Amino acid sequence: MTERPATASGDGGDAGDAGYPTSPDQGETLLALDGLTKHFRNDGGFLSGLTLGRDVDGLVGIDREWVRAVDDVSFEIASGETLGLVGESGCGKSTLARTILQLVQPTAGDVYYKGRNFAEMGREELRRQRRDMQMIFQDPQSSLNPRMKVGRIVEEPMEAHGMLDAEGREARARELLERVGLDPQHYNRYPHAFSGGQRQRINLARALSVNPDFVVCDEPVSALDVSIQAQVLNTMADLQAEFGLTYLFITHDLSVIRHISDRVAVMYLGEVVELAETEELFEHPRHPYTEALLNAIPVPDPRAPGVRGRLEGDVPSPIDPPSGCRFRTRCPELIVPGDYDLTPAEWANVRAFARSVDRHEFEAESELAVRREFFGNAEPDGEAGRIVDEAIARLLTGEWDGAAALLNESFADRSICARGRPDYEVEPERDVDRHFAACHLHRDGTPPD
Amino acid sequence: MTAPLLEVENLRTRFHTPDGVVRAVDGISFTVREGEIVGLVGESGAGKSVAGASLLRLVEDPGRIVGGEVTFKGETLVGFPDGRAEAGDGSGDDADDRWRDDVLSAEAIRRRIRGREIAIIFQDPMESLNPVFTVGGQLREFIELNRGLTQGRARELAVDMLREVGIPEAEDRYDDYPHEFSGGMRQRVLIAMALACEPSLVIADEPTTALDVTVEGQILELVADLQAKYDTSFLWITHDMGVVAEICDRVNVMYLGEIVEQADVDDLFYDTSHPYTEALLDSIPRPDRPVDELDPIAGIMPEAIEPPDGCRFHTRCPDARAVCTEINPDCRPLDDAGRPHRAACLKHESVFGAGYRESDPIENEAAGGFDVGRTEEGTDD
Ligand SMILES: Nc1ncnc2c1ncn2[C@@H]1O[C@H](COP(=O)(O)OP(=O)(O)OP(=O)(O)O)[C@@H](O)[C@H]1O
Ligand code: SF4
Ligand code: SF4
Ligand SMILES: [Mg+2]
């Protein structure tokens, strides 16, 4: 801790001090992730969200299946900022949060907090750091002990960290209740007497009780009605300004992310695929997945132009994620393999054909019918044309799997998208520092440092 | 203008709970015409689901339809003998003698209407699919029963439907169990089931709320395609104004058991005529543009057991005046609108003539400033 005195206000010596943390210097790196990775052993048989609970130390039993929940994630969060982390269910957001907070052991990679590597901290230091990092969960209902009065709930973390005496804790709890927009008189009530939004405020008060600098918020407003959601979001913004908090704000809701975040990281299947300042990302997305996400949000405006783009297919299993770019099995922009000379229209047709064969979406009645359905406007010739011919021939003899395999290994698997993990800094469109986009469309850009 | 397919008139449904009577649906009226997607939108507890379930008399105990009329294609699904609307004893909605003579029996609704003419899709697909039977088997049986087809023919149709709603390798997936499908795929199966009998009306209760946004996008697009193809009408229940804007033709906004505004979708957003709708629209963060400061709706939703007197929104309404605490406005047509547009707000003085203009503004939660969300009473220790 000693090498960062400016940011050390929230821990250690101030245990007897009921004051609020002073704002750390804005802009300094508070948290840094370096190649953070978390794999779970999948021994639940059928893959479901429930199988993500088992934890192991390192990659021993290689013969087992591993759920690659978080893979090689690196980013930094500056003091006082809100980094939004957005992605669809199962993409690894919550696992990443839990790994950052050391609630589960990382499989690989490091977490630096205020410049210190968690892996190198002793127990006492770890304990102190934990106090400095608090978490707020999605479900305000289940995260509050129903048999405890609100006051006790807020005081509990202070007690656990030996902060203040009983009287001091009570005074602080009452003050915090007021700060989060509740009535301090509610100190003696039980959680059931509160609405969802109020319960989330109790959670906020509880998290803030131990003077954290860093708060991880995992879908904190997702369970709330929109009108209440706005109240809680506003309160969170006020508290951030007042206490100089740094937020990692996790949600699947892009509207909320746009509103609350300074920068946004987009996750897909265990990886961060794009990271940029919020408006840069929303106005100039550079990763096809981000684009698809943004296109998919229903806009509360009946005159909003355009139909939503449709992202095909489902997210693949994190046990055996696609090679190269993990988004490639659904990417509308998959890059044509260098081996073939195809026009964009021909390539689009080949991909649509391959996808439909793979999903067995049609019946192959005759060669002509297939050609007409998929290659009406542009049919590849040369090597690519011969492969398509062969695939159609297989379809007509009922070999769907064979046709799908042929198309796959001849086309998708040869794309650069399947062959290397994309990792690029692109030139930002707006006046911001950096824009990271893990997509080979930007392979002319520079690799990140 | 086509005649309404579904007409709901002053429908009322209550729950008798130990804490008191919940007026979950309290006198709502709306119509759904052929080929229309009509939205029913509102926050949690507004009564949307109960309203949807009441249409087919599917309200569960201790709930009870206590008044109003529902007609569908000229047949009466809910209707009370004159003067007996509130007649209530312990018997549930299935006791057919509660209803007027021309009202369809519970048996007739089950046999002829539900599934065939009016299908329902619920929010949680797992609730509607039996986990111990295969997806295809359930779909086949449903088709067999409701369309009187042979097993073989029903199976073919089931596979066709699965393909039509975009289940990859439909033939192979036919024998899978519900847990082997992702949430989005299960919802597709339910849509297949809902559409299998080519019903005229589908009641969809938050069918995409539990889904990821890209999956929701797929489903909404699918519904739009199918709707265009079969000309099915939808009653779309949701809390999401984005979804409303995206797919609805007309919209009903609910607050505490009542419909407070009813309009074409464009008018609802661009000629908003009820303070609650306005507040709802102002409180949402936008995906399409930055919003500096969200403008939350003050306070919390009051209990449905003892809704506020007068206009139910008056405790949170920024425009509330004294008269609003006395008169509960019904949802009336606004005269200046070119298209049918109704609102239940006394601000429309020329329509209500309740003396709003001369009435004094009142102190309420909306006037409370920074500590919105705080409850009123504060001394219990
Ligand atoms: N089984 C029940 N017993 C008692 N009260 C009930 C029951 N079901 C619903 N209610 C009450 O009826 C009112 C309307 O509920 P309803 O489920 O229709 O709301 P909703 O608008 O669908 O909300 P959500 O958006 O949360 O689904 C609420 O006050 C609710 O508490
Ligand atoms: S790397 Fe290829 S597959 Fe991945 S997002 Fe970019 S274009 Fe699409
Ligand atoms: S009637 Fe009064 S309280 Fe109700 S919405 Fe209109 S202005 Fe607000
Ligand atoms: Mg509901």
PDB file of C-alpha atoms in Angstrom, chain A residues 11-179:
ATOM      1  CA  ASP A  11      -8.147   1.604   4.752  1.00  0.00           C
ATOM      2  CA  GLY A  12      -5.881   0.770   7.629  1.00  0.00           C
ATOM      3  CA  GLY A  13      -5.342   3.557  10.065  1.00  0.00           C
ATOM      4  CA  ASP A  14      -8.703   5.221   9.797  1.00  0.00           C
ATOM      5  CA  ALA A  15     -10.639   2.395  11.411  1.00  0.00           C
ATOM      6  CA  GLY A  16     -11.633   4.672  14.228  1.00  0.00           C
ATOM      7  CA  ASP A  17     -12.668   7.456  11.936  1.00  0.00           C
ATOM      8  CA  ALA A  18     -16.324   7.777  11.070  1.00  0.00           C
ATOM      9  CA  GLY A  19     -15.621  10.137   8.184  1.00  0.00           C
ATOM     10  CA  TYR A  20     -16.116   9.278   4.532  1.00  0.00           C
ATOM     11  CA  PRO A  21     -13.348   8.338   2.191  1.00  0.00           C
ATOM     12  CA  THR A  22     -11.791  11.275   0.497  1.00  0.00           C
ATOM     13  CA  SER A  23     -11.834  11.128  -3.242  1.00  0.00           C
ATOM     14  CA  PRO A  24      -8.725   9.465  -4.583  1.00  0.00           C
ATOM     15  CA  ASP A  25      -6.951  11.319  -7.325  1.00  0.00           C
ATOM     16  CA  GLN A  26      -9.058  11.029 -10.421  1.00  0.00           C
ATOM     17  CA  GLY A  27      -7.475   9.224 -13.308  1.00  0.00           C
ATOM     18  CA  GLU A  28      -4.958   7.144 -11.425  1.00  0.00           C
ATOM     19  CA  THR A  29      -5.230   3.424 -12.055  1.00  0.00           C
ATOM     20  CA  LEU A  30      -7.107   1.827  -9.209  1.00  0.00           C
ATOM     21  CA  LEU A  31      -7.499  -1.648 -10.561  1.00  0.00           C
ATOM     22  CA  ALA A  32      -5.635  -3.480 -13.302  1.00  0.00           C
ATOM     23  CA  LEU A  33      -6.331  -6.918 -14.713  1.00  0.00           C
ATOM     24  CA  ASP A  34      -3.630  -8.744 -16.563  1.00  0.00           C
ATOM     25  CA  GLY A  35      -4.685 -11.819 -18.479  1.00  0.00           C
ATOM     26  CA  LEU A  36      -7.262 -12.737 -15.887  1.00  0.00           C
ATOM     27  CA  THR A  37      -8.655 -16.197 -16.537  1.00  0.00           C
ATOM     28  CA  LYS A  38     -11.120 -18.396 -14.746  1.00  0.00           C
ATOM     29  CA  HIS A  39     -11.972 -21.937 -15.839  1.00  0.00           C
ATOM     30  CA  PHE A  40     -14.370 -24.194 -14.009  1.00  0.00           C
ATOM     31  CA  ARG A  41     -14.385 -27.925 -14.149  1.00  0.00           C
ATOM     32  CA  ASN A  42     -17.597 -29.094 -15.709  1.00  0.00           C
ATOM     33  CA  ASP A  43     -18.639 -32.206 -13.846  1.00  0.00           C
ATOM     34  CA  GLY A  44     -22.323 -31.533 -13.725  1.00  0.00           C
ATOM     35  CA  GLY A  45     -22.948 -33.691 -16.767  1.00  0.00           C
ATOM     36  CA  PHE A  46     -25.293 -31.616 -18.810  1.00  0.00           C
ATOM     37  CA  LEU A  47     -24.066 -28.096 -19.283  1.00  0.00           C
ATOM     38  CA  SER A  48     -26.154 -25.550 -17.511  1.00  0.00           C
ATOM     39  CA  GLY A  49     -25.580 -22.383 -15.591  1.00  0.00           C
ATOM     40  CA  LEU A  50     -25.571 -24.462 -12.450  1.00  0.00           C
ATOM     41  CA  THR A  51     -22.401 -26.270 -13.400  1.00  0.00           C
ATOM     42  CA  LEU A  52     -20.457 -23.051 -13.100  1.00  0.00           C
ATOM     43  CA  GLY A  53     -20.314 -23.326  -9.347  1.00  0.00           C
ATOM     44  CA  ARG A  54     -17.427 -25.736  -8.847  1.00  0.00           C
ATOM     45  CA  ASP A  55     -14.067 -24.297  -8.150  1.00  0.00           C
ATOM     46  CA  VAL A  56     -10.653 -25.864  -8.534  1.00  0.00           C
ATOM     47  CA  ASP A  57      -7.073 -24.779  -8.125  1.00  0.00           C
ATOM     48  CA  GLY A  58      -5.413 -24.765 -11.464  1.00  0.00           C
ATOM     49  CA  LEU A  59      -5.596 -26.879 -14.533  1.00  0.00           C
ATOM     50  CA  VAL A  60      -4.790 -30.378 -13.371  1.00  0.00           C
ATOM     51  CA  GLY A  61      -7.209 -32.981 -14.696  1.00  0.00           C
ATOM     52  CA  ILE A  62      -6.771 -31.997 -18.333  1.00  0.00           C
ATOM     53  CA  ASP A  63      -8.927 -34.878 -19.438  1.00  0.00           C
ATOM     54  CA  ARG A  64     -11.972 -33.271 -17.950  1.00  0.00           C
ATOM     55  CA  GLU A  65     -14.091 -30.656 -19.595  1.00  0.00           C
ATOM     56  CA  TRP A  66     -13.390 -27.105 -18.620  1.00  0.00           C
ATOM     57  CA  VAL A  67     -15.849 -24.301 -18.772  1.00  0.00           C
ATOM     58  CA  ARG A  68     -13.803 -21.372 -19.946  1.00  0.00           C
ATOM     59  CA  ALA A  69     -15.893 -18.770 -18.190  1.00  0.00           C
ATOM     60  CA  VAL A  70     -13.342 -15.953 -18.345  1.00  0.00           C
ATOM     61  CA  ASP A  71     -10.381 -16.022 -20.693  1.00  0.00           C
ATOM     62  CA  ASP A  72      -7.401 -13.734 -20.718  1.00  0.00           C
ATOM     63  CA  VAL A  73      -9.097 -10.477 -19.760  1.00  0.00           C
ATOM     64  CA  SER A  74      -6.962  -7.384 -19.323  1.00  0.00           C
ATOM     65  CA  PHE A  75      -8.088  -3.851 -18.610  1.00  0.00           C
ATOM     66  CA  GLU A  76      -7.629  -1.028 -16.153  1.00  0.00           C
ATOM     67  CA  ILE A  77     -10.064   1.019 -14.151  1.00  0.00           C
ATOM     68  CA  ALA A  78      -9.111   4.535 -13.136  1.00  0.00           C
ATOM     69  CA  SER A  79      -9.926   6.024  -9.782  1.00  0.00           C
ATOM     70  CA  GLY A  80     -13.313   7.682  -9.732  1.00  0.00           C
ATOM     71  CA  GLU A  81     -14.514   6.276 -13.034  1.00  0.00           C
ATOM     72  CA  THR A  82     -17.334   3.914 -13.860  1.00  0.00           C
ATOM     73  CA  LEU A  83     -16.412   1.087 -16.129  1.00  0.00           C
ATOM     74  CA  GLY A  84     -19.486  -0.581 -17.587  1.00  0.00           C
ATOM     75  CA  LEU A  85     -19.242  -4.267 -18.355  1.00  0.00           C
ATOM     76  CA  VAL A  86     -21.948  -5.457 -20.702  1.00  0.00           C
ATOM     77  CA  GLY A  87     -22.731  -8.783 -22.287  1.00  0.00           C
ATOM     78  CA  GLU A  88     -25.418 -11.412 -22.556  1.00  0.00           C
ATOM     79  CA  SER A  89     -26.274 -14.017 -19.983  1.00  0.00           C
ATOM     80  CA  GLY A  90     -23.561 -16.573 -19.437  1.00  0.00           C
ATOM     81  CA  CYS A  91     -20.803 -14.513 -21.072  1.00  0.00           C
ATOM     82  CA  GLY A  92     -18.771 -14.458 -17.865  1.00  0.00           C
ATOM     83  CA  LYS A  93     -19.569 -11.026 -16.401  1.00  0.00           C
ATOM     84  CA  SER A  94     -20.327 -12.199 -12.899  1.00  0.00           C
ATOM     85  CA  THR A  95     -17.487 -14.697 -12.843  1.00  0.00           C
ATOM     86  CA  LEU A  96     -15.128 -11.924 -13.841  1.00  0.00           C
ATOM     87  CA  ALA A  97     -16.441  -9.775 -10.990  1.00  0.00           C
ATOM     88  CA  ARG A  98     -16.066 -12.564  -8.485  1.00  0.00           C
ATOM     89  CA  THR A  99     -12.575 -13.319  -9.678  1.00  0.00           C
ATOM     90  CA  ILE A 100     -11.562  -9.683  -9.414  1.00  0.00           C
ATOM     91  CA  LEU A 101     -12.807  -9.617  -5.837  1.00  0.00           C
ATOM     92  CA  GLN A 102     -10.925 -12.842  -5.115  1.00  0.00           C
ATOM     93  CA  LEU A 103     -14.148 -14.567  -4.166  1.00  0.00           C
ATOM     94  CA  VAL A 104     -12.933 -17.304  -6.494  1.00  0.00           C
ATOM     95  CA  GLN A 105      -9.306 -18.082  -7.296  1.00  0.00           C
ATOM     96  CA  PRO A 106      -8.203 -17.033 -10.760  1.00  0.00           C
ATOM     97  CA  THR A 107      -7.004 -19.898 -12.965  1.00  0.00           C
ATOM     98  CA  ALA A 108      -4.384 -17.603 -14.421  1.00  0.00           C
ATOM     99  CA  GLY A 109      -3.562 -13.934 -14.619  1.00  0.00           C
ATOM    100  CA  ASP A 110      -3.216 -11.187 -12.064  1.00  0.00           C
ATOM    101  CA  VAL A 111      -5.290  -8.532 -10.385  1.00  0.00           C
ATOM    102  CA  TYR A 112      -3.517  -5.393  -9.245  1.00  0.00           C
ATOM    103  CA  TYR A 113      -5.287  -3.163  -6.794  1.00  0.00           C
ATOM    104  CA  LYS A 114      -3.698   0.198  -6.133  1.00  0.00           C
ATOM    105  CA  GLY A 115      -0.591  -1.174  -7.719  1.00  0.00           C
ATOM    106  CA  ARG A 116      -0.323  -4.261  -5.535  1.00  0.00           C
ATOM    107  CA  ASN A 117      -0.777  -7.761  -6.891  1.00  0.00           C
ATOM    108  CA  PHE A 118      -3.380  -9.711  -4.973  1.00  0.00           C
ATOM    109  CA  ALA A 119      -1.427 -12.897  -5.467  1.00  0.00           C
ATOM    110  CA  GLU A 120       1.453 -11.414  -3.513  1.00  0.00           C
ATOM    111  CA  MET A 121      -0.509 -10.092  -0.573  1.00  0.00           C
ATOM    112  CA  GLY A 122      -0.411 -11.619   2.856  1.00  0.00           C
ATOM    113  CA  ARG A 123      -3.594 -12.541   4.650  1.00  0.00           C
ATOM    114  CA  GLU A 124      -3.852  -9.385   6.665  1.00  0.00           C
ATOM    115  CA  GLU A 125      -3.331  -7.148   3.671  1.00  0.00           C
ATOM    116  CA  LEU A 126      -5.808  -9.165   1.661  1.00  0.00           C
ATOM    117  CA  ARG A 127      -8.390  -8.745   4.377  1.00  0.00           C
ATOM    118  CA  ARG A 128      -7.895  -5.018   4.420  1.00  0.00           C
ATOM    119  CA  GLN A 129      -8.122  -4.803   0.656  1.00  0.00           C
ATOM    120  CA  ARG A 130     -11.305  -6.790   0.647  1.00  0.00           C
ATOM    121  CA  ARG A 131     -12.857  -4.199   2.845  1.00  0.00           C
ATOM    122  CA  ASP A 132     -11.893  -1.587   0.336  1.00  0.00           C
ATOM    123  CA  MET A 133     -13.734  -3.410  -2.431  1.00  0.00           C
ATOM    124  CA  GLN A 134     -17.431  -4.005  -1.958  1.00  0.00           C
ATOM    125  CA  MET A 135     -20.059  -5.672  -4.079  1.00  0.00           C
ATOM    126  CA  ILE A 136     -23.747  -5.079  -4.733  1.00  0.00           C
ATOM    127  CA  PHE A 137     -25.818  -7.834  -6.246  1.00  0.00           C
ATOM    128  CA  GLN A 138     -28.770  -8.010  -8.550  1.00  0.00           C
ATOM    129  CA  ASP A 139     -31.467  -9.290  -6.314  1.00  0.00           C
ATOM    130  CA  PRO A 140     -32.127  -6.897  -3.470  1.00  0.00           C
ATOM    131  CA  GLN A 141     -34.533  -9.444  -2.050  1.00  0.00           C
ATOM    132  CA  SER A 142     -32.241 -12.361  -1.413  1.00  0.00           C
ATOM    133  CA  SER A 143     -29.102 -10.419  -0.588  1.00  0.00           C
ATOM    134  CA  LEU A 144     -30.564  -9.033   2.621  1.00  0.00           C
ATOM    135  CA  ASN A 145     -30.984 -11.277   5.636  1.00  0.00           C
ATOM    136  CA  PRO A 146     -34.739 -11.180   6.343  1.00  0.00           C
ATOM    137  CA  ARG A 147     -34.263 -11.787  10.064  1.00  0.00           C
ATOM    138  CA  MET A 148     -31.945  -8.851  10.581  1.00  0.00           C
ATOM    139  CA  LYS A 149     -33.054  -5.314  11.128  1.00  0.00           C
ATOM    140  CA  VAL A 150     -31.869  -2.769   8.616  1.00  0.00           C
ATOM    141  CA  GLY A 151     -29.516  -1.149  11.085  1.00  0.00           C
ATOM    142  CA  ARG A 152     -27.727  -4.409  11.827  1.00  0.00           C
ATOM    143  CA  ILE A 153     -27.510  -5.187   8.135  1.00  0.00           C
ATOM    144  CA  VAL A 154     -25.694  -1.936   7.498  1.00  0.00           C
ATOM    145  CA  GLU A 155     -23.465  -2.331  10.566  1.00  0.00           C
ATOM    146  CA  GLU A 156     -22.470  -5.915   9.970  1.00  0.00           C
ATOM    147  CA  PRO A 157     -19.523  -5.285   7.616  1.00  0.00           C
ATOM    148  CA  MET A 158     -18.186  -2.591   9.958  1.00  0.00           C
ATOM    149  CA  GLU A 159     -18.337  -5.045  12.807  1.00  0.00           C
ATOM    150  CA  ALA A 160     -16.612  -7.745  10.786  1.00  0.00           C
ATOM    151  CA  HIS A 161     -13.764  -5.338  10.082  1.00  0.00           C
ATOM    152  CA  GLY A 162     -13.621  -4.074  13.651  1.00  0.00           C
ATOM    153  CA  MET A 163     -14.603  -0.581  12.657  1.00  0.00           C
ATOM    154  CA  LEU A 164     -15.807   1.874  15.300  1.00  0.00           C
ATOM    155  CA  ASP A 165     -17.588   0.996  18.536  1.00  0.00           C
ATOM    156  CA  ALA A 166     -21.254   0.061  18.750  1.00  0.00           C
ATOM    157  CA  GLU A 167     -22.395   3.614  19.173  1.00  0.00           C
ATOM    158  CA  GLY A 168     -20.240   4.891  16.364  1.00  0.00           C
ATOM    159  CA  ARG A 169     -21.507   2.175  14.069  1.00  0.00           C
ATOM    160  CA  GLU A 170     -25.103   3.031  14.774  1.00  0.00           C
ATOM    161  CA  ALA A 171     -24.514   6.707  14.159  1.00  0.00           C
ATOM    162  CA  ARG A 172     -22.776   5.886  10.913  1.00  0.00           C
ATOM    163  CA  ALA A 173     -25.510   3.471   9.818  1.00  0.00           C
ATOM    164  CA  ARG A 174     -28.188   6.095  10.390  1.00  0.00           C
ATOM    165  CA  GLU A 175     -26.219   8.658   8.502  1.00  0.00           C
ATOM    166  CA  LEU A 176     -25.646   6.287   5.608  1.00  0.00           C
ATOM    167  CA  LEU A 177     -29.328   5.421   5.423  1.00  0.00           C
ATOM    168  CA  GLU A 178     -30.016   9.067   4.977  1.00  0.00           C
ATOM    169  CA  ARG A 179     -27.282   9.450   2.389  1.00  0.00           C
TER     170      ARG A 179
END
